[in-house]
Tab-separated table of N, CA and C in Angstrom:
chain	number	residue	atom	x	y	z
L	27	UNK	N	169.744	118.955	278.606
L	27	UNK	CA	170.792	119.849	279.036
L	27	UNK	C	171.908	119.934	278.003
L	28	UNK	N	171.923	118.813	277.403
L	28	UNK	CA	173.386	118.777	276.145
L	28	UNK	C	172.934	119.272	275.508
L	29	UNK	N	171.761	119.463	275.054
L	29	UNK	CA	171.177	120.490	274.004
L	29	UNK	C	171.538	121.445	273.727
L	30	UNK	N	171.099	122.162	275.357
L	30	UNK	CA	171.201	124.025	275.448
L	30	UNK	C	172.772	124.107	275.981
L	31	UNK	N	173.573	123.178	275.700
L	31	UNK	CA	174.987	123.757	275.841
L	31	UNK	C	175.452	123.701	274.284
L	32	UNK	N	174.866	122.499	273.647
L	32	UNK	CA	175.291	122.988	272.008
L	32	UNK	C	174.546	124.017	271.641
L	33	UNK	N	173.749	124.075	271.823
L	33	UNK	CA	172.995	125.477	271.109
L	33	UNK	C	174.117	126.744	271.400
L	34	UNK	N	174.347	126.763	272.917
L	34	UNK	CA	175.263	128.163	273.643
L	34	UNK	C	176.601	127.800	272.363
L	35	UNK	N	177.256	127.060	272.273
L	35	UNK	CA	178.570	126.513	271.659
L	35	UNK	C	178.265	126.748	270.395
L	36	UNK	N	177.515	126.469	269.971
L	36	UNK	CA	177.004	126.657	268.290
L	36	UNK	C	176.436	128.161	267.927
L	37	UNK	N	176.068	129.064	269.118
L	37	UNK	CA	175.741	130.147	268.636
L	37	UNK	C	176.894	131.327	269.167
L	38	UNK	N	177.788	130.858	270.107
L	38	UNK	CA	179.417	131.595	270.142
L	38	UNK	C	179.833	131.210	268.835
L	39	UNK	N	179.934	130.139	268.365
L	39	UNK	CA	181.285	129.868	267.309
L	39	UNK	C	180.421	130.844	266.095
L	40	UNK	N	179.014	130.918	265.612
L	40	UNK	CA	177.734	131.545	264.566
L	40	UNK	C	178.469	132.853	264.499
L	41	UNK	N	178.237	133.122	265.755
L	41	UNK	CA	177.985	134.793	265.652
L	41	UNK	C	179.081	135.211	266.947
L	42	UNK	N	180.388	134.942	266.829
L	42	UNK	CA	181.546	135.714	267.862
L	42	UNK	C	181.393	137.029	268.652
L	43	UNK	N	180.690	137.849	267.282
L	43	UNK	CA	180.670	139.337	267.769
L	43	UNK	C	179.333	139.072	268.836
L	44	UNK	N	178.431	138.489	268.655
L	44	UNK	CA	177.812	137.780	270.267
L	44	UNK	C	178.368	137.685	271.195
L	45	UNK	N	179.329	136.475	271.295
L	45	UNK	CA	180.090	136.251	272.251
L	45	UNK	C	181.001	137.286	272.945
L	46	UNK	N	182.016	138.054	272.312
L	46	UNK	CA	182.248	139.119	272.562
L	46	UNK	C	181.890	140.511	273.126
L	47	UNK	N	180.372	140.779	272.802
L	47	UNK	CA	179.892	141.615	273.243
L	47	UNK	C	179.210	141.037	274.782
L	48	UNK	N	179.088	140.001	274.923
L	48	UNK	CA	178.359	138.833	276.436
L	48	UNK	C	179.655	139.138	277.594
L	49	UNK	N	180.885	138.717	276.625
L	49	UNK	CA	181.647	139.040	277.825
L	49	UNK	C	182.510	139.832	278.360
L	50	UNK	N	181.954	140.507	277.544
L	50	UNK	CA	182.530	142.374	277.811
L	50	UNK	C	181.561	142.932	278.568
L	51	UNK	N	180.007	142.657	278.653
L	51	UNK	CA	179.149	142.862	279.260
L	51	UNK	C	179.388	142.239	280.980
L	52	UNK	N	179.184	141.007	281.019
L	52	UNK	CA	179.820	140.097	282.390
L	52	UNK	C	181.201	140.822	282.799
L	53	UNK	N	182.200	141.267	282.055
L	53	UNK	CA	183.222	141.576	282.803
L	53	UNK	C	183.464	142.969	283.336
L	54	UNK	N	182.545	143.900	282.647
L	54	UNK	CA	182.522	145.091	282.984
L	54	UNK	C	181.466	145.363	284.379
L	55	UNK	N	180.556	144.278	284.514
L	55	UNK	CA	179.645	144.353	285.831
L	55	UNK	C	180.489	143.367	286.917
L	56	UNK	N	181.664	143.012	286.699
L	56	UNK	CA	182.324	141.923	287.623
L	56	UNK	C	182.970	143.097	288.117
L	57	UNK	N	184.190	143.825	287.019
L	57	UNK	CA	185.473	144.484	287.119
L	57	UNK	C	185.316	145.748	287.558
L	58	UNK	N	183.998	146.730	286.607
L	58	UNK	CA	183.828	147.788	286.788
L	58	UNK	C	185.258	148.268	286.262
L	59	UNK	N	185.650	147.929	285.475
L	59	UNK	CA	187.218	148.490	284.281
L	59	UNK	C	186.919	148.287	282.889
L	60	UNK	N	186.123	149.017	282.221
L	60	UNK	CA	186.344	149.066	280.730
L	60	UNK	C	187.285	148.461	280.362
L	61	UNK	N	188.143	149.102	279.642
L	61	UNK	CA	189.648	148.612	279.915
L	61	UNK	C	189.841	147.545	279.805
L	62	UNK	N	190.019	146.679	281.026
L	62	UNK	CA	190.334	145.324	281.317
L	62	UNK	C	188.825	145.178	280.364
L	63	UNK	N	188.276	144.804	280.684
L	63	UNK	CA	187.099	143.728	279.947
L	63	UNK	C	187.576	143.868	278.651
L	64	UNK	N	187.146	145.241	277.748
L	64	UNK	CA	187.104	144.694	276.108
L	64	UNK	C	188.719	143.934	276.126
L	65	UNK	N	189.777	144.267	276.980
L	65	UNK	CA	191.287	143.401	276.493
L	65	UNK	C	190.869	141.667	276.888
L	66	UNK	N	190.018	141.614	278.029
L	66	UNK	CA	189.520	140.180	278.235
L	66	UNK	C	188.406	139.350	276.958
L	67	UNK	N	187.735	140.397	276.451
L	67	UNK	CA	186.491	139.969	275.959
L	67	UNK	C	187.825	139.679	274.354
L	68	UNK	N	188.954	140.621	274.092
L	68	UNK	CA	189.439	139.982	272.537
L	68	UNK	C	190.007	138.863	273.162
L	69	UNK	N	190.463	138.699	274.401
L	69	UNK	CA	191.396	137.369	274.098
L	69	UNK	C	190.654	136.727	274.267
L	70	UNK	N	188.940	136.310	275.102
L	70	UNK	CA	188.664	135.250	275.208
L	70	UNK	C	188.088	135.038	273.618
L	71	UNK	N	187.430	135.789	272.938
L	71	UNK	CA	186.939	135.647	272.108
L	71	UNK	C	187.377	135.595	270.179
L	72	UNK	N	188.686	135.021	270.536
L	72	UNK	CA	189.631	135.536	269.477
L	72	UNK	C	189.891	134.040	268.920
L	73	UNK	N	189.465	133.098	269.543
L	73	UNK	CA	189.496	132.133	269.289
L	73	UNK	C	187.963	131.563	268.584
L	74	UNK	N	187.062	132.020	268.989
L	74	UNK	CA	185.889	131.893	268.480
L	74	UNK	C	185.814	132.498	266.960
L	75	UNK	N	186.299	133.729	266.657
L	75	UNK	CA	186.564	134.675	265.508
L	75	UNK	C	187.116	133.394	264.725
L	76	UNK	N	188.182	132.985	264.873
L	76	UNK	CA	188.912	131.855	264.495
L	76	UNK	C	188.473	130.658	263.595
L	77	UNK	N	187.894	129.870	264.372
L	77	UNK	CA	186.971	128.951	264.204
L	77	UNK	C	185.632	129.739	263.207
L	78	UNK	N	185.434	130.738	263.489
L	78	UNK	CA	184.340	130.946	262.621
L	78	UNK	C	184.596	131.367	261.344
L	79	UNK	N	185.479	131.983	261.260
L	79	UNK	CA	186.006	132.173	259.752
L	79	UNK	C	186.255	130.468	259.224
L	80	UNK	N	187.362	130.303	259.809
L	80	UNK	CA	187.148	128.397	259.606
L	80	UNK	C	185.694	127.865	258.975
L	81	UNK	N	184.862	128.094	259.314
L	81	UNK	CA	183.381	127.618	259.072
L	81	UNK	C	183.087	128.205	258.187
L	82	UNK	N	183.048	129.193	257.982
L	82	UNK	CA	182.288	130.214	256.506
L	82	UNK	C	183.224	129.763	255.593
L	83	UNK	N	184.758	129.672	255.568
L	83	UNK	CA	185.296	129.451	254.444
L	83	UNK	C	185.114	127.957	253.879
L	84	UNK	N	184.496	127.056	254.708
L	84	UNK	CA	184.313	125.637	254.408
L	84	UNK	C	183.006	125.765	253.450
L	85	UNK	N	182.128	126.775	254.592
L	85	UNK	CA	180.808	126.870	253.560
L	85	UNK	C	180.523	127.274	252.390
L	86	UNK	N	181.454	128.524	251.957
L	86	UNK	CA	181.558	128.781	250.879
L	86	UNK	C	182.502	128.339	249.896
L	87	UNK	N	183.547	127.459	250.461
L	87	UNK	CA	184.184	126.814	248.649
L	87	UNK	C	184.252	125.387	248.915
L	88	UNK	N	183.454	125.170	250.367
L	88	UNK	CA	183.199	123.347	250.483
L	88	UNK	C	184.402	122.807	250.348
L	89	UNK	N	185.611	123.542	251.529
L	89	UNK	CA	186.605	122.701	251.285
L	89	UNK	C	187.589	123.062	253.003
L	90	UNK	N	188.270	122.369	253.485
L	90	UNK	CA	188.698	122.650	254.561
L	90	UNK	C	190.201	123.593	254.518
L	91	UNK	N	190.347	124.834	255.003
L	91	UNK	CA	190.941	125.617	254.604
L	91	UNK	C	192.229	125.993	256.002
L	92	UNK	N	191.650	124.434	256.902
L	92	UNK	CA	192.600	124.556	258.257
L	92	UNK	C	193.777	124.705	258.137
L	93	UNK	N	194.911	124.293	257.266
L	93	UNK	CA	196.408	124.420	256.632
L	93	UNK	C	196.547	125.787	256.661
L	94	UNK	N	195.572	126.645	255.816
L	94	UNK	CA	195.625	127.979	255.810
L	94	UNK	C	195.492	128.447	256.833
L	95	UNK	N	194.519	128.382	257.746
L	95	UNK	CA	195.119	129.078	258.868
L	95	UNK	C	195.944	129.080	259.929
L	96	UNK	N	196.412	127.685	259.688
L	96	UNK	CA	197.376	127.652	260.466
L	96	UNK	C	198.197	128.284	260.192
L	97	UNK	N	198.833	127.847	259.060
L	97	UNK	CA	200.127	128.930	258.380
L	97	UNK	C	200.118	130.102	258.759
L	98	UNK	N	198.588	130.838	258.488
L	98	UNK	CA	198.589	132.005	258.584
L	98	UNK	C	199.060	132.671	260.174
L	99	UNK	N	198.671	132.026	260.988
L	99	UNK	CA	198.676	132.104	262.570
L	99	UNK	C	200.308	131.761	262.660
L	100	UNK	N	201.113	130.985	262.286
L	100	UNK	CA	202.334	130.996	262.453
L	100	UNK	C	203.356	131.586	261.880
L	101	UNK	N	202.967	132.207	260.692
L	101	UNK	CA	203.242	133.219	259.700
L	101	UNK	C	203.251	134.681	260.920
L	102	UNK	N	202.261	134.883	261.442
L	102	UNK	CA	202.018	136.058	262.096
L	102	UNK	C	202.412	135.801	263.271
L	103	UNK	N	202.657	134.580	263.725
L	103	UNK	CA	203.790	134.828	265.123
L	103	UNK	C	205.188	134.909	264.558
L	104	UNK	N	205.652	134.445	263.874
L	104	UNK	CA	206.727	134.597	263.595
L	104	UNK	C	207.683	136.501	263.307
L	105	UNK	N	206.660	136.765	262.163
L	105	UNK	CA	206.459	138.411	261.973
L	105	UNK	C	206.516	138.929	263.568
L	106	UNK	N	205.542	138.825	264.032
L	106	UNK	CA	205.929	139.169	265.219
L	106	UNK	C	207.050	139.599	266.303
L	107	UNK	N	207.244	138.159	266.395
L	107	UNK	CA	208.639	137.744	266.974
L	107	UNK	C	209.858	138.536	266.279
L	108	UNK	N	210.020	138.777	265.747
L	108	UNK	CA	210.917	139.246	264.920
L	108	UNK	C	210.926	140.780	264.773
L	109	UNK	N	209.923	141.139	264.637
L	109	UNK	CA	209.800	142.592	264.928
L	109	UNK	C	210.122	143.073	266.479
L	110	UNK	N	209.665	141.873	267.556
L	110	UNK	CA	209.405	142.560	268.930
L	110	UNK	C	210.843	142.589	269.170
L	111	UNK	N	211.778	141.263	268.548
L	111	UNK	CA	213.256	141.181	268.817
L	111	UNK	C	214.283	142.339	267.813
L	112	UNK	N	213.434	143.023	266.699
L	112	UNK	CA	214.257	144.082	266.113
L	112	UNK	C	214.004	145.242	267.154
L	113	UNK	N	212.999	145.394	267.591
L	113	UNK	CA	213.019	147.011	268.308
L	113	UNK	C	212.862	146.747	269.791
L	114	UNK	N	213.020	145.368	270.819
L	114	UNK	CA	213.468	145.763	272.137
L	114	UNK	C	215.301	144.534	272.511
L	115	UNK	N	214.904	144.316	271.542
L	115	UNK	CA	216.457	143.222	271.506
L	115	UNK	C	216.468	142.375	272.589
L	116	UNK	N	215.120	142.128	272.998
L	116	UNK	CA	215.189	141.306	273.853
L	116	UNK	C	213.629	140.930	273.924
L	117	UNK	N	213.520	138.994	274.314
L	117	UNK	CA	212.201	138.630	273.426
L	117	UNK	C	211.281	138.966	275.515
L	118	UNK	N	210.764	139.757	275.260
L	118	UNK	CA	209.795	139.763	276.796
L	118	UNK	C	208.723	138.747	276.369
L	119	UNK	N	208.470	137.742	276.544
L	119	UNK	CA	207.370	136.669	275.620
L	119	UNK	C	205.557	137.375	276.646
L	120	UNK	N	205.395	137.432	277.492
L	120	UNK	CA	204.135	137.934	277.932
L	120	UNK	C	203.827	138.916	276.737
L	121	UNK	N	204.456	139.898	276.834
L	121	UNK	CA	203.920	141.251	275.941
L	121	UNK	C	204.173	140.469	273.912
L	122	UNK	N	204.789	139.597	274.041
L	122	UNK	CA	204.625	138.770	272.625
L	122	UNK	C	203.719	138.631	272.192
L	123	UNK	N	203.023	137.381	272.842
L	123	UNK	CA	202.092	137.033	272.834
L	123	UNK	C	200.770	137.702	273.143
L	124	UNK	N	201.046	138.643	273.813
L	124	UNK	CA	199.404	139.669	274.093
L	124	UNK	C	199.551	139.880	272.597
L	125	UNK	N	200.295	140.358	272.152
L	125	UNK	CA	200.269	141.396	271.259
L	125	UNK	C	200.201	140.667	269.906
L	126	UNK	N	200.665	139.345	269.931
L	126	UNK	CA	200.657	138.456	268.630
L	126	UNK	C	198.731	137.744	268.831
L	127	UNK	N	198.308	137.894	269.933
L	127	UNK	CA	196.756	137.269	269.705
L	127	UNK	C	196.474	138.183	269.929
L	128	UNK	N	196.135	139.495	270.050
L	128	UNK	CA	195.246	140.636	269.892
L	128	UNK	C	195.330	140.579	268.280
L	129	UNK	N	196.274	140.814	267.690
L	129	UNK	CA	196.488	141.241	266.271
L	129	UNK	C	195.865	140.069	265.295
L	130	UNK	N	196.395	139.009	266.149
L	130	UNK	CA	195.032	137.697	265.240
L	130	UNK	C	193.564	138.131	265.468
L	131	UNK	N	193.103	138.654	266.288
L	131	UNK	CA	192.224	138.681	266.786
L	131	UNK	C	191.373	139.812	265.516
L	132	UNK	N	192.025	140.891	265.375
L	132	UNK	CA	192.071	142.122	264.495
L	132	UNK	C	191.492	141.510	263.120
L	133	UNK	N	192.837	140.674	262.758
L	133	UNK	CA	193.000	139.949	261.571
L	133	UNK	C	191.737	138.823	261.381
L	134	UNK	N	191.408	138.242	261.990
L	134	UNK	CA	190.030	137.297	262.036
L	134	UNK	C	188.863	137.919	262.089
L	135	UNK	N	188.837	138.773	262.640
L	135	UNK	CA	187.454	139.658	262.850
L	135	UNK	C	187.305	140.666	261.488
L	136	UNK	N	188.391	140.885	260.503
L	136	UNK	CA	188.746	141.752	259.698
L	136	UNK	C	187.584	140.414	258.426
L	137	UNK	N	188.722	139.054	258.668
L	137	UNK	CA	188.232	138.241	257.951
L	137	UNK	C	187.006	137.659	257.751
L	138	UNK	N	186.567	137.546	259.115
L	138	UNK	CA	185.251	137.217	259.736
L	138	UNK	C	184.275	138.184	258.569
L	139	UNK	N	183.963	139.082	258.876
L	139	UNK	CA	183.503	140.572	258.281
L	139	UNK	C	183.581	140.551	257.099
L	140	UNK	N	184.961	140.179	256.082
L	140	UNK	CA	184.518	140.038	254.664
L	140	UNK	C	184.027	138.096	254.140
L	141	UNK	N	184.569	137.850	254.453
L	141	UNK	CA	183.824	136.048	254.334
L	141	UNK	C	182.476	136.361	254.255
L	142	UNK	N	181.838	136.708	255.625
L	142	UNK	CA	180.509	136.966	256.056
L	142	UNK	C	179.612	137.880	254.763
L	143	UNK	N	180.322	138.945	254.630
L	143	UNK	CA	179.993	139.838	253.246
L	143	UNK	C	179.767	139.130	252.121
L	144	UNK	N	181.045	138.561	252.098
L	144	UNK	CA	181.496	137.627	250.357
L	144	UNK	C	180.342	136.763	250.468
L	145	UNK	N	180.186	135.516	251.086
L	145	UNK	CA	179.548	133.962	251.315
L	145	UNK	C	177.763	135.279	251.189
L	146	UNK	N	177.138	136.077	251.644
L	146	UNK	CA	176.025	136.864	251.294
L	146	UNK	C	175.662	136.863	249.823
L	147	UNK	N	176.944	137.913	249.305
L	147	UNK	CA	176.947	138.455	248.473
L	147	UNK	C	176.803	136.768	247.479
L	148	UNK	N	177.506	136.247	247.624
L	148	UNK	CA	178.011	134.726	246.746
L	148	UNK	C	176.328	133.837	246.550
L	149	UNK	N	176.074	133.703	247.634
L	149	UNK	CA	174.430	132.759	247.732
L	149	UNK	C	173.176	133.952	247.142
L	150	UNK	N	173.404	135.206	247.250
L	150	UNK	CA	172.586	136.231	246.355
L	150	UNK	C	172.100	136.117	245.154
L	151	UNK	N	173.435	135.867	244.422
L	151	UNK	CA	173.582	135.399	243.207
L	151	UNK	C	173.360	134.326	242.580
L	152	UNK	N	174.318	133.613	243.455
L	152	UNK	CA	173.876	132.291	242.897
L	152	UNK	C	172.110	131.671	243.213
L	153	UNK	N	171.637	132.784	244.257
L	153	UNK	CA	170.067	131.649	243.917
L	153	UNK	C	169.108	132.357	242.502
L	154	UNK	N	169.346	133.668	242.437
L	154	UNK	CA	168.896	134.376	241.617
L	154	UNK	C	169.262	133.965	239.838
């Protein structure tokens, strides 16, 4: 049984856009709201995006690149914050935060997508 839960865990963190598309699927036969699901399916799955870039960038320069994203993730709340407090002058933190992990979410999946490209393109070459 620990098996086929690492396997499930190991093939969300592989392939996100999996995961993502699973529970946009489950939530749209629960909810029957478009809508709501894909906004459920980025936040649940925005964390997986995450972690998986995490992994490709280890694989391809064999080095742990967690500092970086952290920064980067607090870098982009901050931006955030700061913008939401220049144009409503007042911090509403719910709509913050939707809006500061959707946009990670954007941003990881952006990253996800070229890593994934690059680390291809990179082992192409180098076996050839």
């Amino acid at each position: 049984m620990s098996d086929a839960i690492a396997w499930v865990v190991a093939t969300f963190v592989t392939l996100p856009i999996f995961a993502f598309y699973l529970i946009y699927l489950v939530s749209v036969k629960t909810t029957k709201n478009k809508r709501k699901s894909i906004k459920l399916a980025v936040d649940t799955s925005a964390i997986l995006f995450i972690i998986a870039v995490y992994f490709i960038s280890y694989e391809i320069w064999s080095q742990s690149l967690l500092w970086l994203i952290i920064t980067l993730i607090i870098v982009v709340a901050m931006i955030f914050t700061i913008i939401h407090w220049k144009v409503s002058e007042d911090i509403q933190l719910d709509k913050l935060l939707k809006g500061f992990w959707r946009f990670n979410f954007l941003l990881f999946v952006f990253m996800y997508l070229i890593l994934s490209f690059y680390g291809l393109v990179i082992r192409i070459y180098l076996v050839t």
